XYZ file of C-alpha atoms in Angstrom:
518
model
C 0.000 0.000 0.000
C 1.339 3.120 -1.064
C 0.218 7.199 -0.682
C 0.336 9.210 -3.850
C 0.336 12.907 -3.396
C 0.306 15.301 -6.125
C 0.298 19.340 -5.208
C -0.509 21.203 -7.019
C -1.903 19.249 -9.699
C -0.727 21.433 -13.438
C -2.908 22.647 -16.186
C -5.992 22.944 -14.666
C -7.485 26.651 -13.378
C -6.535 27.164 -9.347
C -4.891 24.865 -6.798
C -5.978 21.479 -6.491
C -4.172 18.923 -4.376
C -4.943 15.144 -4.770
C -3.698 12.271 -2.444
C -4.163 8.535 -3.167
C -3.689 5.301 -1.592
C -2.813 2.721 -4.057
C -2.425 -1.180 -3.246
C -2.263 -3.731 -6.054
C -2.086 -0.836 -9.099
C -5.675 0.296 -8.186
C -6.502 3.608 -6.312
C -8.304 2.619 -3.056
C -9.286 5.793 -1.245
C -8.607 8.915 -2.455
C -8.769 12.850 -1.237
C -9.517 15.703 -3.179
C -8.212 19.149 -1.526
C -8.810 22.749 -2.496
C -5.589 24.714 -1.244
C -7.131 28.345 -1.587
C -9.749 30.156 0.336
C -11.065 33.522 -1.447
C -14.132 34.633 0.235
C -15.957 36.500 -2.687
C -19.233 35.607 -0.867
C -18.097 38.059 1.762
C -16.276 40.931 -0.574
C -20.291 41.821 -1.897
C -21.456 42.402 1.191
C -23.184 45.935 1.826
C -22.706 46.781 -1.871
C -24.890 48.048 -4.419
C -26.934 44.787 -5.900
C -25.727 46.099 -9.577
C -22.175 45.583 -8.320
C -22.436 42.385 -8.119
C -22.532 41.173 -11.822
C -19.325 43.034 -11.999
C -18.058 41.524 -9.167
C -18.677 37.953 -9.453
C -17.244 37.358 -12.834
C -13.404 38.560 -11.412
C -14.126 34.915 -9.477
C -12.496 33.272 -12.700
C -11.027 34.506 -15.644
C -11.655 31.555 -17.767
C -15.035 31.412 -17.278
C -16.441 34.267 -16.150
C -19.715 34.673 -18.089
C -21.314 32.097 -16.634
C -20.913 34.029 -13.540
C -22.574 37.344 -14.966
C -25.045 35.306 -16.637
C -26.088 33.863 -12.974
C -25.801 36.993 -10.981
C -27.686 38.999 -13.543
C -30.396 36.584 -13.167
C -30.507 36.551 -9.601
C -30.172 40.109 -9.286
C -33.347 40.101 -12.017
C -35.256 37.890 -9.514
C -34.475 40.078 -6.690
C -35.850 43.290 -8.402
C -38.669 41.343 -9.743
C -37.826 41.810 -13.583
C -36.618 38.325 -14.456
C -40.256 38.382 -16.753
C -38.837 41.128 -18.300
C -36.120 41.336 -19.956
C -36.664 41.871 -23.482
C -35.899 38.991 -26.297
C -32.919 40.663 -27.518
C -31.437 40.745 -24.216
C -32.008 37.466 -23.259
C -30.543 35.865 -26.825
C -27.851 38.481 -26.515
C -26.720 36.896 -23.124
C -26.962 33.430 -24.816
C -24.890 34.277 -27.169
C -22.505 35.809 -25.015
C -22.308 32.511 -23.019
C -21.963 30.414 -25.739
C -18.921 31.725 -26.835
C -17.382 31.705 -23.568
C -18.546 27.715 -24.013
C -16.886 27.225 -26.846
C -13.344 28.931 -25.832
C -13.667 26.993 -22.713
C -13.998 23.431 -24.457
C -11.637 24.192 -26.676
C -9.023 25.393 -24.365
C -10.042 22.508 -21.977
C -9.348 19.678 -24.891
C -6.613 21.071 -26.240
C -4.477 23.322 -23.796
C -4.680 21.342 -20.742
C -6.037 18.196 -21.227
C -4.909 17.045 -24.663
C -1.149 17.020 -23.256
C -1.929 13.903 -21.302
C -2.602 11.473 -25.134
C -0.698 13.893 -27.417
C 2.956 14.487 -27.096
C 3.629 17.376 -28.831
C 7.566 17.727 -27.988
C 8.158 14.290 -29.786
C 5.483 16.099 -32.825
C 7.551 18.667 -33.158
C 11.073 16.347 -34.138
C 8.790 16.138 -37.357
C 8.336 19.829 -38.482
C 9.449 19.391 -42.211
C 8.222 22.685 -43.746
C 5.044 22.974 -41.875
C 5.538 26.813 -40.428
C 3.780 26.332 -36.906
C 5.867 22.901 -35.867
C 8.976 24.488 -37.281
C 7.900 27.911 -34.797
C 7.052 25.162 -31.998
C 10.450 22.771 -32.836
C 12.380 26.508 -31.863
C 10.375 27.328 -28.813
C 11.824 24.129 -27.575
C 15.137 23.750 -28.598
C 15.165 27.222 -26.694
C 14.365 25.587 -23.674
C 10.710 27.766 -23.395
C 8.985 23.910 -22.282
C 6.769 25.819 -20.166
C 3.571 25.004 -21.695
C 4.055 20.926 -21.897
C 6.158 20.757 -18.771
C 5.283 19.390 -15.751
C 4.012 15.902 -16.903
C 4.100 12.383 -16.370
C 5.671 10.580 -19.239
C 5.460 7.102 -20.681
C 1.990 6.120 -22.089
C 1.529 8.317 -25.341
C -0.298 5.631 -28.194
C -1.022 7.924 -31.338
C 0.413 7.189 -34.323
C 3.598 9.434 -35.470
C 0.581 11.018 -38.036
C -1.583 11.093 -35.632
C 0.702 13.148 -32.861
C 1.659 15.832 -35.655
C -1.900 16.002 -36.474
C -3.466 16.764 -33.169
C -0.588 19.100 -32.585
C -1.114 21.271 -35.400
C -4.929 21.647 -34.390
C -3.223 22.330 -30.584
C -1.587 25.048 -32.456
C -4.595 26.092 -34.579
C -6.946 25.744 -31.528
C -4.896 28.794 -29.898
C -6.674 30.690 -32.872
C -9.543 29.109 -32.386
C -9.937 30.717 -28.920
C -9.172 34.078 -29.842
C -12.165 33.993 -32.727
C -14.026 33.212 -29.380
C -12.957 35.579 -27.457
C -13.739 38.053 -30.682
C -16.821 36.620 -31.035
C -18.112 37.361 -27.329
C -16.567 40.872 -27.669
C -19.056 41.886 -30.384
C -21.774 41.510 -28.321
C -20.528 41.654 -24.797
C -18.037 44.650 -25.298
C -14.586 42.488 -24.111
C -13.143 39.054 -22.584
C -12.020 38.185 -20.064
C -15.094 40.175 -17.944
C -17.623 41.098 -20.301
C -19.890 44.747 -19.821
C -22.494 43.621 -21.975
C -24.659 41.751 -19.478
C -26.195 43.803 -16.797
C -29.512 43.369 -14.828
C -32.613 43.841 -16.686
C -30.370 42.247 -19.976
C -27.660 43.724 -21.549
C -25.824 47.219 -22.270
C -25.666 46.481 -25.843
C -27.792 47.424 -28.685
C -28.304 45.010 -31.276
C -26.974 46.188 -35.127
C -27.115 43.978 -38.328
C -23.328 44.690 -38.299
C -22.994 42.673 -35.222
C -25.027 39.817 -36.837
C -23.561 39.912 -39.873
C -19.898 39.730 -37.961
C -21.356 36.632 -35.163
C -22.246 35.039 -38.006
C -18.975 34.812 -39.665
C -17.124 34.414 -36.541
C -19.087 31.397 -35.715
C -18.392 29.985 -39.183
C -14.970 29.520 -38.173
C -15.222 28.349 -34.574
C -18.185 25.967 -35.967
C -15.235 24.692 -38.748
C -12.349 24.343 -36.167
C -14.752 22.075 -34.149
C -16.151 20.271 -36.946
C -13.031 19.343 -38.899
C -10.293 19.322 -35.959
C -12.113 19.091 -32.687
C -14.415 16.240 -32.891
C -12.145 13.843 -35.040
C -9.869 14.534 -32.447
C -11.498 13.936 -29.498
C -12.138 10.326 -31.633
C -8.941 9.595 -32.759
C -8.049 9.628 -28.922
C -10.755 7.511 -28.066
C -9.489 5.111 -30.440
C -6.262 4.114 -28.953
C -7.223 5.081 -25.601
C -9.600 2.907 -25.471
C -9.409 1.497 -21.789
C -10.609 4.411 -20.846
C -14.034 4.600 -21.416
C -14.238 1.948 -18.472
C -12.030 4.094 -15.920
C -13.319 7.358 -13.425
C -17.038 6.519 -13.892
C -17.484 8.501 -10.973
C -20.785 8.396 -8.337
C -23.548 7.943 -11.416
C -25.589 10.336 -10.436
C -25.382 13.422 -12.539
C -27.116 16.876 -12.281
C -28.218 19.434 -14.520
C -29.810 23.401 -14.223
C -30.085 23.882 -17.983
C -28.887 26.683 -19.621
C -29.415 29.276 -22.072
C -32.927 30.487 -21.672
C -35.326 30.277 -24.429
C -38.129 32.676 -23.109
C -37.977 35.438 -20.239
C -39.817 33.818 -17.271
C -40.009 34.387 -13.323
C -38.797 31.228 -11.219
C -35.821 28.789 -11.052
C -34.874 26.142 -13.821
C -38.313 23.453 -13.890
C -40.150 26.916 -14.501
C -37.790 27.997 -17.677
C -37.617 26.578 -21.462
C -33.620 26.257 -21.774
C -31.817 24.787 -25.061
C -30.205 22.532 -22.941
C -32.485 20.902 -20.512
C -32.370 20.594 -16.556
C -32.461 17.457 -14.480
C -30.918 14.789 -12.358
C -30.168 11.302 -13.549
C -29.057 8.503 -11.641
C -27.043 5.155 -12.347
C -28.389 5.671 -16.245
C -31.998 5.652 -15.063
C -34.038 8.406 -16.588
C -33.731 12.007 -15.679
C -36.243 13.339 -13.141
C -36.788 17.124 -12.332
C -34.714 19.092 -10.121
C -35.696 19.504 -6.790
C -34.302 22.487 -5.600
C -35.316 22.164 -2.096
C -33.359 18.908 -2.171
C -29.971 20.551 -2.517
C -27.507 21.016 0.886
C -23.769 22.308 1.692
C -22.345 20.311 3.511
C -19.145 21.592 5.750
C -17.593 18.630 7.389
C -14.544 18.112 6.212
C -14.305 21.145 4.955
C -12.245 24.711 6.766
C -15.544 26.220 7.374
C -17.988 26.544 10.468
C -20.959 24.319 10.954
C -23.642 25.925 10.184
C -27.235 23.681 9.514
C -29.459 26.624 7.602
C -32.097 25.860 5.172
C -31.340 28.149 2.052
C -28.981 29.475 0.496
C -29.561 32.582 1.467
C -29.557 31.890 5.132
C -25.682 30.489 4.705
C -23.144 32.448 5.807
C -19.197 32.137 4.685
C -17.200 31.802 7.248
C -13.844 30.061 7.449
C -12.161 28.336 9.805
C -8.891 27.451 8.916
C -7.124 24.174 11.501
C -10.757 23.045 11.710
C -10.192 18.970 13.132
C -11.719 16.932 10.415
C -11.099 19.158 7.064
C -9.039 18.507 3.990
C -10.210 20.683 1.893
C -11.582 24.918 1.175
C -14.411 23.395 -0.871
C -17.849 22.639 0.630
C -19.528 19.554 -0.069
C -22.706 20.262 -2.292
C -25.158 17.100 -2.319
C -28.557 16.506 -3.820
C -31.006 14.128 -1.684
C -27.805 13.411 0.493
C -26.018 12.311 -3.029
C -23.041 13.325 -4.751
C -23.885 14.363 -7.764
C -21.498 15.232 -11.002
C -22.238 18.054 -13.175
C -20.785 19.573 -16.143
C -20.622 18.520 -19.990
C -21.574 15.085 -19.720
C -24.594 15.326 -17.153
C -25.669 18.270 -19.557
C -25.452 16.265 -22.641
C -26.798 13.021 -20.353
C -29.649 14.820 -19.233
C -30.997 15.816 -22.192
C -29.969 12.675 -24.383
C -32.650 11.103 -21.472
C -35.147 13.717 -22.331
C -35.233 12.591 -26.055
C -33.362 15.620 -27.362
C -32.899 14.932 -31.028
C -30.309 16.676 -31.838
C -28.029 15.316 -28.274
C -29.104 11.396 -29.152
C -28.357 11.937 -32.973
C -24.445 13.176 -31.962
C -23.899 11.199 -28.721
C -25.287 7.511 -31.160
C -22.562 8.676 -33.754
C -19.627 9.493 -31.506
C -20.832 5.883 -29.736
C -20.802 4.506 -32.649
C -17.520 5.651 -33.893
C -15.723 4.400 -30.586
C -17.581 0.975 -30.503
C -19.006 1.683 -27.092
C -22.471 1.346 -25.480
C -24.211 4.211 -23.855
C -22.888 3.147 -20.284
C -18.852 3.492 -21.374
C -20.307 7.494 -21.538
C -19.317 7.471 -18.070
C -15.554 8.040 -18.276
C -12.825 9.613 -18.678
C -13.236 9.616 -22.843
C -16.889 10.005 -22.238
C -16.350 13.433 -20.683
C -14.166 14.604 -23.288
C -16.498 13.288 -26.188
C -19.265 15.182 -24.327
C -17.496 18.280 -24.623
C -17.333 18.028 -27.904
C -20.791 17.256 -28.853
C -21.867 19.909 -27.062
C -20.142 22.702 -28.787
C -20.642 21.178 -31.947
C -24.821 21.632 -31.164
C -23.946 24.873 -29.966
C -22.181 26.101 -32.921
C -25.568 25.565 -34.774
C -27.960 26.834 -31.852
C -25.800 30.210 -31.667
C -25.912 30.902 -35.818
C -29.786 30.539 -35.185
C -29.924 32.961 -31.975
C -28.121 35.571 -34.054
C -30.628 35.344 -37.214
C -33.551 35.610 -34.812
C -32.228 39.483 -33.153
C -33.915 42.019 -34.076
C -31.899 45.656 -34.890
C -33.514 48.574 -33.208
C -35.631 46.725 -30.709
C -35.217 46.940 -26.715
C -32.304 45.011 -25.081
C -33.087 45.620 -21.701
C -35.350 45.946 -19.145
C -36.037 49.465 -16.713
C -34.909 48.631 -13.043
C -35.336 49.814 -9.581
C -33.201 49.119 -6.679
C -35.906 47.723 -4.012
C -35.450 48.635 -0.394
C -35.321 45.005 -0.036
C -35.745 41.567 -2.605
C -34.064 38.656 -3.040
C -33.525 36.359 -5.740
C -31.664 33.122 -7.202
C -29.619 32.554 -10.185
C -29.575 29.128 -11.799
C -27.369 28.562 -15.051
C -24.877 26.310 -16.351
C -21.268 27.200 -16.883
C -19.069 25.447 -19.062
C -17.938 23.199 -15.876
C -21.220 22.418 -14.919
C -24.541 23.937 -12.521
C -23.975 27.314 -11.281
C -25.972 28.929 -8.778
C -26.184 32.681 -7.157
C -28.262 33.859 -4.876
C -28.850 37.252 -3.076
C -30.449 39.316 -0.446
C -31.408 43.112 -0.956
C -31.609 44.879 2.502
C -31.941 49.179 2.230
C -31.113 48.694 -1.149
C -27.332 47.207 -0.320
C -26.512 43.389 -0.831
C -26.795 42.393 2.950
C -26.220 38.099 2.451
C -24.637 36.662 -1.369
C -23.856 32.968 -1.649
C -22.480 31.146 -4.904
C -22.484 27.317 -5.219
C -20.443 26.753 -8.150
C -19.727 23.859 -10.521
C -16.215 22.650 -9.147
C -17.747 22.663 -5.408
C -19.809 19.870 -6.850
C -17.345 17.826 -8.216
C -13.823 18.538 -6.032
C -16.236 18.255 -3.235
C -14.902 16.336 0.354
C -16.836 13.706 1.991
C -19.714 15.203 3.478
C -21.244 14.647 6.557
C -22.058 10.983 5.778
C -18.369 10.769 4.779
C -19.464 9.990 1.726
C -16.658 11.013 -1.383
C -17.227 13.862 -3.612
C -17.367 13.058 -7.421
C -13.966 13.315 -8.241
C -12.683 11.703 -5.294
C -15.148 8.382 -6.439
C -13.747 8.780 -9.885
C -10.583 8.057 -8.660
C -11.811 4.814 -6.735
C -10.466 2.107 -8.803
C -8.437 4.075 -10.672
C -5.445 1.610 -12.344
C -1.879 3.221 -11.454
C 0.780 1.150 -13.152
C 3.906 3.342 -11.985
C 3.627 5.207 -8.400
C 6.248 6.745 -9.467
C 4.191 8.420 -12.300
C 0.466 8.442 -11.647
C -0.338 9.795 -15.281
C -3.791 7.755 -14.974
C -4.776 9.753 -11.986
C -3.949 13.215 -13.339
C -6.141 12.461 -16.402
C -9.008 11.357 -14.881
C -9.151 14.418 -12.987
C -8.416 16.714 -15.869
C -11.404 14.911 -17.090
C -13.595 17.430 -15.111
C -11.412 19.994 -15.818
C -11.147 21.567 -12.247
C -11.764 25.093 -11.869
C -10.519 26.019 -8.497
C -10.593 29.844 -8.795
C -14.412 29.448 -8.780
C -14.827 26.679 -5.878
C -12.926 28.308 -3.741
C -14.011 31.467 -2.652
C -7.476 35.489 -1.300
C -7.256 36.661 2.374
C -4.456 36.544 5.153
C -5.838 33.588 7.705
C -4.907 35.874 10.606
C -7.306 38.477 9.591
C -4.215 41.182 8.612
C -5.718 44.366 6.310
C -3.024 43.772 3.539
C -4.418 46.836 1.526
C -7.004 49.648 1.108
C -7.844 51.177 -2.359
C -9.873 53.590 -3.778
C -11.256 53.469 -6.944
C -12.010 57.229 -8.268
């Protein structure tokens, strides 16, 4: 028996720090640790309620239009507009999410998770007179390894063609992100930390120059996927086989839906959304979400106990040397059960619905791997579910743009109430997102986030029951101690986003700075 301890774990967003017991080449028990405590939660307190879209999405650079997207529309419940907000503003803050989806996936695939089937170092030995490997062959003779350096070496299967392949579309999908980034710029203003989405919709007005620009963008992002993405993400799954049947996880997977198809009052069962919501366990079908059903637990995690029954009765408050913890994260849990979310319970959710579109690409990508629909729940399965996703979105958002309409209202009028309060339920690229706040003489006087990478990097809870990552890793195969490459990629497999989960501030309550912002 043998501990495994890897801190910090590279290329994914934050500090996450992993330690597994191994006996006979399988992971046995295994801990999940976020090393950061932030305290955002706590930063919004007493400011104005239109702050906090602002606010929120400086949680994560990455992804942080998720975050707007959720605080707008808790902020929009809290003023009692979230009826309100005009068409163009709601399909302008799809669209605005979307493309933060599809620079996310992208980056996720190729940037950080890619490195663990493709070596690109050995690629580059074959530039010829291709003009990126030649640039990339240079980088490294120079010694500038920084991008594919830390990593565990020794099990990389593709074909010499293969690895030169998926290394130019590493290089190309560095391009591919920016026409993201562009994309989300014409309607949102800039990335990272858009000003386009505000309460009441967005600051934007809607022009048949921005359409006619989307559009074109998209075209390209929708190629990149089509042609290098996808085929890709298959080409892995065809040497890599094995591991379709490793980091199932806890089988239960959970879904808000996102990207609203009508302005409506209420929570996610009340709203149309492209992508449905739901909760599916063990591949059974998927059953409403019960919001009432969902709990923080703080156990083993540096926080006070605290039993409250909303989220807007929860207070943050840390307490670091707690006996017992392991980890900054909470412990999120549906009905007492861990519960994954992210691509795959997304795509899962609404392939159990009967979306046509989902069933139609998750039965080819199935079929193309030689798998059955329970093999999903992977490793590969995740990454394939990534991909189907933003090749549906790549359609969906061409559509959104056609149906704007120029000169029309993009947002709703607001009033600051002396007091409201409201929850935010979206999706962000990493799975269900969720904001809520309380309005007290017109200041925020309680905001709580519950975040996508709280649900996954999770701790036991108070049943001591593993989060989903930490069951993942249960059973886990580890050929070399020495160099735990299977562990690392079945965690990249959720692609961690610490910066969100964990909510920086000196532990013995020092003022490190005061600023004033004219």
């Amino acid at each position: 028996m043998q501990k495994i301890t890897i801190d910090p774990i590279s290329r994914i967003e934050g500090h996450l720090k992993a330690e597994v017991v191994v006996d006979g080449g399988t992971v046995k028990e295994a801990n999940v640790s976020g090393t950061l405590f932030r305290g955002f939660e706590n930063i919004l307190s007493q400011r104005d309620p239109r702050d906090a879209v602002i606010i929120t999405q400086r949680v994560c650079g990455v992804c942080p239009i998720c975050h707007a997207t959720a605080s707008a529309t808790a902020v929009d419940a809290a003023l009692g507009i979230d009826a309100q907000v005009p068409d163009n503003g709601r399909i302008t803050r799809n669209i605005i999410l979307g493309a933060n989806y599809l620079q996310s996936h992208i980056l996720h695939f190729y940037i950080l998770a890619a490195l663990d089937f493709v070596d690109v170092t050995a690629a580059a030995d074959y530039a010829g007179d291709d003009l990126d490997l030649r640039t990339l062959k240079d980088f490294i003779a120079h010694g500038e390894l920084g991008p594919f350096v830390p990593r565990y070496e020794g099990d990389y299967r593709l074909s010499k063609e293969q690895n030169i392949l998926c290394t130019k579309h590493y290089l190309e999908a560095l391009r591919a992100r920016r026409t993201c980034h562009e994309l989300l710029a014409v309607f949102g203003g800039k990335m990272p930390h858009n000003c386009g989405i505000v309460p009441g919709g967005v600051s934007t007005d809607v022009s048949a120059d921005k359409v006619v620009t989307g559009l074109g963008k998209i075209q390209q992002i929708r190629q990149f996927v089509e042609e290098c993405y996808v085929p890709d993400v298959l080409a892995v799954a065809g040497v890599y086989s094995d591991y379709f049947g490793i980091g199932a996880g806890c089988g239960t997977l959970l879904s808000y839906g996102v990207f609203d198809l009508e302005s409506k009052a209420g929570g996610p069962p009340e709203r149309t959304r492209f992508l449905p919501q739901g909760i599916t366990s063990n591949g059974g079908p998927a059953e409403p979400v019960d919001m009432t059903k969902i709990a923080e637990n703080v156990k083993h995690s540096w926080y006070m106990n605290q039993t409250k029954p909303t989220f807007l009765d929860a207070r943050t408050v840390s307490a670091p040397g707690k006996q017992g913890a392991y980890s900054w994260l909470k412990a999120p849990r549906y009905d007492d059960k861990a519960a994954e979310v992210g691509p795959l319970a997304r795509v899962m959710v609404a392939y159990k619905q009967g979306d046509k579109r989902i069933k139609s690409e998750v039965n080819g990508v199935a079929s193309a791997a030689g798998i059955g629909l329970d093999k999903c729940y992977s490793v590969l399965g995740r990454h394939a579910a990534r991909a189907i996703e933003a090749k549906v979105l790549c359609d969906a958002m061409s559509d959104w743009m056609l149906a704007l309409k120029p000169g029309e209202p993009v947002s709703a009028p607001l009033v600051i109430p002396n007091e409201g309060e409201g929850i935010g339920f979206t999706e962000g690229p990493r799975g269900a997102l969720c904001h809520a706040i309380r309005i007290k003489n017109k200041v925020i006087e309680n905001y709580q986030l519950v975040v996508p990478t709280t649900w996954n990097a999770s701790p036991k809870d108070a049943n001591d029951q593993p989060g989903p990552i930490e069951q993942a890793l249960i059973g886990c195969p580890v050929k070399d101690p020495a160099n735990p490459f299977e562990v690392v990629r079945v965690i990249r497999s959720f692609d961690p986003c610490l910066a969100c989960a964990v909510h920086v501030m000196d532990g013995r309550g020092r003022e490190l700075g005061v600023y004033r912002i004219a």
